[in-house]
Amino acid sequence: MDEGKERLQKVIAQAGLASRRGAEELITTGRVEVNQETVRTLGTKVGPHDHVSVDGVPIEGREKLVYYLLNKPRGVVTTNHDEKNRHTVVDLLSDVSQRVYPVGRLDYDTTGALLLTNDGTLANELMHPKKRVNKAYLAKVKGLASEEQIQPLRQGVVIDGRKTAPAKVAISRWDHTKNTSMITITIHEGRNHQVKEMLAKVGLPVIKLTRQRYAFLDLVGLQPGEYRPLKHDEIKRLKEGNYRNLRRK
């Protein structure tokens, strides 16, 4: 009798509208209709010929929600359209038919991990300051950095009259010949040019900057300019607010 049918919350989740738990909430709060009738019962099963809508919009009428991780190269702007006709990050996703947007920004000359999606709800969640999503960077700076020099970054420094949140920071290595250092720094704020300004504040101007990780998403397997769709469990973790970085086995 139920052959070919699936639970309603699973169908909604697979459509990318919400996590399974979020889909259950959509149902119990009366926002879901099946064949033009409101359904509030969890466990309701629907088949291929049933018409499901959320907030009055048919699932089949919605653009499929997609999620991509891009290794942004230098010389590309983080926007959908550029008045100067420079290449944008969206231009790089040449085979993506959906209209995606970058989550947050990376400077023109900054490289690394950038999330793009057409899921506005998730994008707004990730960018909200209260979510405290960690962004980890590797910076090449001028000068031979010392522990004393970077210590203020761990307490926060004042930029444009506002103190930054404490950062995780460490010296990776020095190049005595070139008088440069490599610094790793992790922040959860999203002010413009923040990492560059923080390091400049302690006398370590940035030469090159790469975002190595966004939340738990890293650049493993991605060359500059390459991108990949997020895995189902990665999307699930982001929607559930599980931003912790997991060590690779």
C-alpha positions as a printed Julia matrix, in Angstrom:
249×3 Matrix{Float64}:
  0.0    0.0     0.0
  2.88   2.35    0.87
  5.14   1.07   -1.89
  7.09   3.92   -3.49
  6.11   6.32   -0.71
  8.42   8.13    1.68
  7.96  10.03    4.91
  6.96  13.62    4.32
  9.8   15.08    6.42
 12.32  13.08    4.39
 10.91  14.42    1.11
 11.15  18.0     2.39
 14.69  17.49    3.65
 15.8   15.88    0.37
 14.45  18.92   -1.47
 16.98  20.96    0.49
 14.38  23.11    2.25
 15.43  22.19    5.78
 17.16  19.57    7.87
 15.07  16.54    8.86
 14.4   18.13   12.23
 13.57  21.44   10.57
 11.18  19.64    8.2
  9.38  18.14   11.18
  8.89  21.63   12.59
  7.53  22.86    9.26
  4.96  20.06    9.37
  3.86  20.44   13.0
  3.46  24.21   12.64
  1.07  23.79    9.72
  3.28  25.14    6.95
  3.1   22.03    4.77
  0.27  20.98    2.46
 -0.19  17.67    0.67
 -2.66  17.75   -2.21
 -3.83  21.18   -1.01
 -4.6   19.96    2.53
 -2.56  21.02    5.56
 -0.73  18.1     7.15
  0.53  18.25   10.74
  1.09  14.56   11.39
  4.7   13.38   11.49
  5.23  10.11    9.67
  2.75  10.95    6.9
  3.88   9.23    3.71
  3.7   10.7     0.22
  4.29   9.25   -3.21
  5.51  10.54   -6.57
  2.02  11.69   -7.57
  1.29  13.65   -4.39
  1.68  17.43   -4.56
  3.67  18.81   -1.63
  4.0   22.51   -0.91
  5.72  24.49    1.84
  4.34  27.94    2.67
  2.18  27.65   -0.42
  5.09  27.02   -2.81
  5.25  23.59   -4.48
  8.46  21.73   -3.8
  8.85  20.94   -7.48
  8.49  24.66   -8.23
 11.39  25.69   -6.04
 14.91  25.99   -7.35
 16.99  23.14   -6.05
 19.17  24.27   -3.17
 22.86  23.75   -3.87
 26.01  24.21   -1.82
 29.57  24.53   -3.15
 33.0   25.02   -1.63
 35.38  27.03   -3.83
 39.13  27.48   -3.51
 39.1   31.13   -4.5
 42.15  32.21   -6.52
 43.78  35.65   -6.45
 42.45  38.36   -8.71
 38.78  37.39   -8.45
 36.15  39.49   -6.67
 33.72  38.0    -4.16
 30.46  39.2    -5.66
 27.92  38.23   -8.32
 28.41  41.33  -10.48
 31.34  43.73  -10.7
 31.09  47.28  -12.06
 34.69  47.1   -13.28
 33.96  43.91  -15.25
 36.48  41.9   -13.24
 36.09  38.14  -12.92
 33.83  37.14  -10.03
 33.71  33.99   -7.94
 30.37  33.13   -9.55
 32.02  33.16  -12.99
 34.21  30.27  -11.83
 31.2   28.0   -11.22
 30.65  27.65  -14.95
 28.55  24.47  -14.87
 26.24  25.52  -12.01
 22.83  26.47  -13.38
 21.4   27.78  -10.11
 21.93  31.42   -9.1
 24.34  31.08   -6.17
 25.79  33.74   -3.89
 29.0   33.85   -1.83
 28.64  33.49    1.93
 30.7   36.38    3.27
 33.65  37.91    1.45
 37.31  37.39    0.64
 39.45  40.28   -0.6
 40.49  40.52   -4.26
 44.02  39.32   -3.44
 43.0   36.81   -0.73
 42.69  33.15   -1.66
 41.05  30.12   -0.11
 37.87  28.56    1.2
 34.64  30.24    0.15
 31.13  28.81    0.44
 28.55  29.59   -2.27
 24.86  28.67   -2.14
 21.35  29.73   -3.11
 20.11  28.83    0.39
 19.55  32.31    1.77
 18.37  31.04    5.14
 21.56  29.09    5.77
 23.76  31.89    4.41
 22.22  34.4     6.82
 22.62  31.96    9.7
 26.3   31.39    8.95
 27.04  35.12    8.65
 25.23  36.09   11.84
 27.78  37.22   14.49
 26.1   35.13   17.18
 26.91  31.92   15.31
 30.66  32.5    15.79
 31.69  30.46   12.73
 35.47  30.04   12.79
 37.57  31.03    9.78
 41.19  29.86    9.78
 43.84  31.74    7.78
 47.49  31.33    6.86
 49.26  34.68    6.45
 52.69  35.45    5.06
 53.83  38.64    6.76
 56.8   41.0     6.64
 59.2   40.68    9.55
 60.3   37.94   11.92
 57.31  37.61   14.23
 57.75  36.99   17.96
 55.41  35.54   20.57
 55.41  38.88   22.34
 54.35  40.57   19.12
 51.35  38.33   18.4
 50.16  38.04   22.02
 47.83  41.1    21.8
 45.87  39.34   19.05
 44.88  36.67   21.58
 43.24  39.33   23.76
 41.85  41.42   20.9
 43.12  44.66   19.37
 41.3   47.91   18.65
 40.51  48.57   14.98
 38.46  51.6    13.95
 37.49  52.2    17.55
 36.24  48.64   18.18
 38.09  45.82   19.88
 38.27  42.55   18.0
 37.31  39.26   19.63
 40.23  37.14   20.84
 41.91  35.21   18.01
 43.76  31.92   17.98
 47.19  32.71   16.57
 50.52  30.93   16.19
 53.81  31.33   14.34
 54.3   28.54   11.8
 57.81  29.37   10.61
 60.3   32.1     9.82
 62.31  32.86    6.69
 65.38  34.73    7.93
 66.7   35.21    4.4
 63.57  36.99    3.19
 62.71  38.49    6.59
 59.19  37.03    6.54
 57.04  34.83    8.78
 54.07  32.49    8.33
 51.26  33.06   10.83
 48.13  30.96   11.42
 45.17  32.91   12.77
 41.58  31.9    13.44
 38.76  34.39   13.95
 34.97  34.19   14.02
 34.17  37.8    13.18
 33.67  39.06    9.64
 34.78  42.69    9.4
 36.25  43.92    6.12
 40.01  43.31    5.83
 40.02  42.2     9.47
 42.93  39.76    9.44
 45.13  42.14    7.48
 44.33  45.01    9.82
 44.86  42.91   12.95
 48.3   41.79   11.81
 49.24  45.29   10.65
 48.23  46.54   14.11
 51.02  44.47   15.7
 53.59  45.45   13.07
 53.23  42.44   10.76
 51.9   43.68    7.4
 50.4   40.91    5.27
 52.1   39.92    2.02
 49.85  36.98    1.18
 46.69  35.63    2.82
 44.82  32.33    2.41
 41.71  31.16    4.18
 42.5   27.53    4.89
 39.23  26.55    6.51
 35.65  27.79    6.84
 34.03  26.11    9.87
 35.06  22.46    9.27
 35.38  22.82    5.49
 38.97  22.76    4.24
 40.73  22.92    0.88
 41.88  19.3     0.68
 41.66  18.15   -2.94
 40.91  21.61   -4.35
 43.39  23.57   -6.44
 42.91  27.36   -6.82
 39.83  27.97   -8.95
 38.42  24.48   -8.33
 35.19  23.78   -6.44
 33.09  20.86   -5.26
 29.53  20.31   -4.04
 29.18  19.82   -0.32
 28.43  16.31    0.88
 25.08  15.56    2.46
 26.56  15.22    5.95
 28.43  18.53    5.54
 25.2   20.34    4.65
 23.47  18.65    7.58
 26.18  19.77   10.01
 26.02  23.37    8.79
 22.22  23.45    9.12
 22.4   21.96   12.6
 25.0   24.53   13.67
 27.76  21.97   14.18
 30.71  24.06   12.99
 33.46  22.28   14.9
 36.49  21.15   12.94
 36.95  17.38   12.98
 40.38  15.83   12.72
 40.86  13.64    9.69
 41.49   9.98   10.46
